[in-house]
XYZ file of C-alpha atoms in Angstrom:
240
model
C -8.807 101.595 36.052
C -9.419 104.916 37.789
C -13.026 104.846 36.614
C -13.567 101.444 38.200
C -11.921 102.576 41.427
C -14.319 105.528 41.603
C -17.226 103.074 41.798
C -15.822 100.938 44.654
C -16.018 101.599 48.380
C -12.470 101.091 49.715
C -13.445 99.971 53.230
C -15.853 97.202 52.240
C -14.667 96.388 48.729
C -18.286 96.643 47.537
C -19.656 98.934 44.837
C -20.425 102.373 46.217
C -23.630 104.412 46.092
C -22.920 105.850 42.650
C -22.436 102.384 41.178
C -25.532 101.067 42.947
C -27.802 103.821 41.634
C -26.497 103.324 38.105
C -27.072 99.579 38.204
C -30.420 100.052 39.898
C -31.826 102.131 37.067
C -30.479 99.611 34.555
C -32.024 96.672 36.404
C -35.376 98.442 36.712
C -35.473 99.190 32.971
C -34.680 95.544 32.224
C -37.366 94.284 34.605
C -39.976 96.603 33.068
C -39.121 95.497 29.511
C -39.147 91.792 30.321
C -42.052 91.727 32.794
C -39.680 90.527 35.504
C -39.275 91.281 39.208
C -36.791 93.376 41.138
C -36.426 93.458 44.922
C -34.373 95.943 46.914
C -32.926 95.487 50.415
C -31.988 98.581 52.426
C -29.724 97.564 55.316
C -28.336 99.554 58.241
C -26.028 98.445 61.038
C -27.847 98.853 64.342
C -26.456 101.315 66.914
C -23.569 102.260 64.646
C -23.103 105.683 66.239
C -22.950 104.133 69.688
C -20.395 101.620 68.437
C -18.208 104.457 67.196
C -18.538 106.485 70.392
C -17.714 103.544 72.669
C -15.106 101.673 70.674
C -13.767 104.015 68.016
C -13.279 103.998 64.264
C -11.436 100.686 64.097
C -14.469 98.866 65.548
C -16.838 100.466 63.041
C -14.600 99.577 60.098
C -14.482 95.996 61.356
C -18.281 95.968 61.575
C -18.623 97.313 58.021
C -16.293 94.636 56.691
C -18.103 91.895 58.619
C -21.492 92.879 57.167
C -20.016 93.195 53.674
C -18.604 89.682 54.027
C -21.989 88.273 55.023
C -23.725 89.972 52.091
C -21.154 88.704 49.591
C -21.533 85.184 50.969
C -25.347 85.232 50.832
C -26.180 86.732 47.426
C -26.265 85.065 44.026
C -23.938 85.925 41.161
C -26.586 88.043 39.448
C -27.378 90.070 42.592
C -25.718 93.360 43.503
C -24.516 94.337 46.965
C -23.270 97.863 47.654
C -22.226 100.092 50.523
C -24.353 103.197 50.178
C -23.515 105.116 53.358
C -21.429 105.100 56.509
C -23.388 102.228 58.072
C -25.702 101.429 55.164
C -25.812 98.795 52.481
C -28.242 97.904 49.716
C -29.001 94.842 47.621
C -30.567 94.537 44.168
C -32.176 91.150 43.578
C -33.470 90.634 40.018
C -35.921 87.818 39.355
C -36.069 86.522 42.941
C -39.439 85.244 44.164
C -40.967 86.078 47.541
C -39.819 82.842 49.178
C -36.265 83.497 48.064
C -36.444 87.069 49.346
C -37.736 85.928 52.735
C -35.097 83.233 53.064
C -32.311 85.625 52.107
C -33.415 88.266 54.603
C -33.635 85.693 57.384
C -30.198 84.351 56.514
C -28.601 87.812 56.554
C -30.183 88.664 59.913
C -29.030 85.348 61.375
C -25.493 85.363 60.018
C -24.780 88.996 60.883
C -25.887 88.324 64.460
C -23.266 85.569 64.725
C -20.492 88.027 63.879
C -18.591 89.438 66.821
C -16.927 92.798 66.522
C -14.216 93.799 68.938
C -13.961 96.827 71.152
C -11.220 97.288 73.701
C -10.576 93.569 73.551
C -14.183 92.638 74.358
C -16.671 91.117 71.855
C -19.252 93.543 70.495
C -22.689 92.299 69.304
C -23.457 93.098 65.672
C -26.964 93.262 64.187
C -28.686 94.939 61.256
C -32.148 96.253 60.368
C -33.449 95.506 56.880
C -36.199 97.124 54.823
C -37.379 95.240 51.750
C -39.273 96.619 48.756
C -40.777 94.298 46.145
C -42.724 96.607 43.846
C -45.042 95.628 41.041
C -42.829 96.636 38.097
C -44.225 98.600 35.161
C -42.949 101.226 32.744
C -44.167 103.844 35.237
C -42.178 102.510 38.200
C -39.509 104.904 39.454
C -36.330 103.691 41.101
C -36.470 106.511 43.667
C -39.860 105.198 44.769
C -38.457 101.708 45.351
C -35.587 103.191 47.359
C -37.945 105.293 49.456
C -40.136 102.302 50.294
C -37.197 100.127 51.303
C -35.685 102.955 53.370
C -38.978 103.601 55.178
C -39.278 99.890 55.980
C -35.717 99.853 57.315
C -36.498 102.807 59.562
C -39.516 100.945 60.899
C -37.407 97.843 61.569
C -34.853 99.949 63.445
C -37.508 101.778 65.453
C -38.896 98.422 66.597
C -35.592 97.418 68.146
C -33.480 96.419 65.163
C -32.178 92.960 64.287
C -35.258 92.384 62.142
C -36.808 92.855 58.726
C -39.826 94.776 57.468
C -41.093 93.399 54.192
C -43.576 95.160 51.898
C -45.956 93.269 49.660
C -47.188 95.359 46.688
C -50.702 96.647 47.241
C -53.323 95.298 44.852
C -54.615 97.914 42.410
C -57.887 99.538 43.326
C -60.678 98.418 41.008
C -63.823 100.509 41.066
C -67.023 98.438 41.099
C -69.622 98.824 38.383
C -72.107 101.155 39.992
C -75.762 101.069 38.972
C -77.363 104.155 37.549
C -79.621 106.281 39.734
C -82.649 104.709 38.121
C -81.372 101.225 38.967
C -80.363 101.953 42.569
C -82.618 99.912 44.894
C -84.394 101.620 47.739
C -82.751 101.576 51.146
C -84.073 98.802 53.374
C -85.891 99.899 56.514
C -83.414 100.795 59.259
C -80.409 100.068 57.045
C -77.830 101.907 54.956
C -77.767 101.368 51.213
C -74.659 102.071 49.141
C -74.434 100.982 45.506
C -72.438 97.775 45.290
C -72.710 97.052 49.066
C -75.811 95.374 50.392
C -75.672 95.415 54.191
C -74.159 97.293 57.103
C -72.216 94.164 58.078
C -70.615 94.064 54.650
C -69.520 97.686 55.031
C -67.817 96.872 58.322
C -66.136 93.791 56.890
C -64.944 95.762 53.859
C -63.423 98.440 56.082
C -61.595 95.801 58.112
C -60.270 94.183 54.970
C -58.709 97.492 53.950
C -56.615 97.752 57.120
C -52.899 96.903 56.717
C -52.001 93.387 57.741
C -48.869 93.800 59.863
C -46.900 90.969 61.409
C -43.953 91.879 63.626
C -40.962 89.665 63.195
C -37.313 89.737 64.008
C -34.323 87.454 64.255
C -36.475 84.799 65.939
C -39.537 84.863 63.742
C -39.373 85.507 59.988
C -40.334 88.598 58.066
C -42.906 91.368 58.529
C -45.348 91.869 55.727
C -46.426 95.499 55.638
C -49.244 95.990 53.196
C -49.039 99.611 52.188
C -48.963 101.481 48.898
C -45.571 102.485 47.676
C -44.649 106.165 47.607
C -42.249 108.302 45.664
C -39.408 110.180 47.235
C -35.937 111.372 46.401
C -33.004 109.026 47.061
C -32.804 108.325 50.811
C -29.101 107.618 50.727
C -27.463 110.003 53.180
C -24.637 109.448 55.620
């Protein structure tokens, strides 16, 4: 029908951005109601503008179709792949655990890199950068926030050379310690610093170190980056 055609990207054959956003909100509502998980991949073809400038529109369309083919071959039946921009794609992955997410991202990176575009009769390397968001789902979770996190991770992957993944693990909620009352606060030890709930200067240093993000750079040769950072809310990052 015409309505169905309006939700499909003609070049890739995948659902378009409008369809993706609609399904994304539906999947998030389902995950919140059923205490399930929802991961989002934000994918961009590396050096797409350069590919267009050097080899023309036909080469870029071929690249789009090659990436779409890889995504369709890699995802499960219940997953959703969409083309959300000129060189951008997105995946919705309901109920997939972290190991499955890691394996899928590695597979996409590997299989896209084996694709060879063509420009002026010569093979053209094809790679992608992927940002992954795996939020802790609740009734307060906003889909725009998930999108913004995945898009920011994709930008980081691209800025580090592309052909790699940046993966965000949800930050643990902050739990305030039970602080003693003023009357119960022990006196500061000689030459030391006393803070309620923290006993020694060494502990303070160790606590500060523990709060630093644990970043591991990875790419096509070495797995997935885990970027421990709180998620943030933003408007939809989908722009051409």
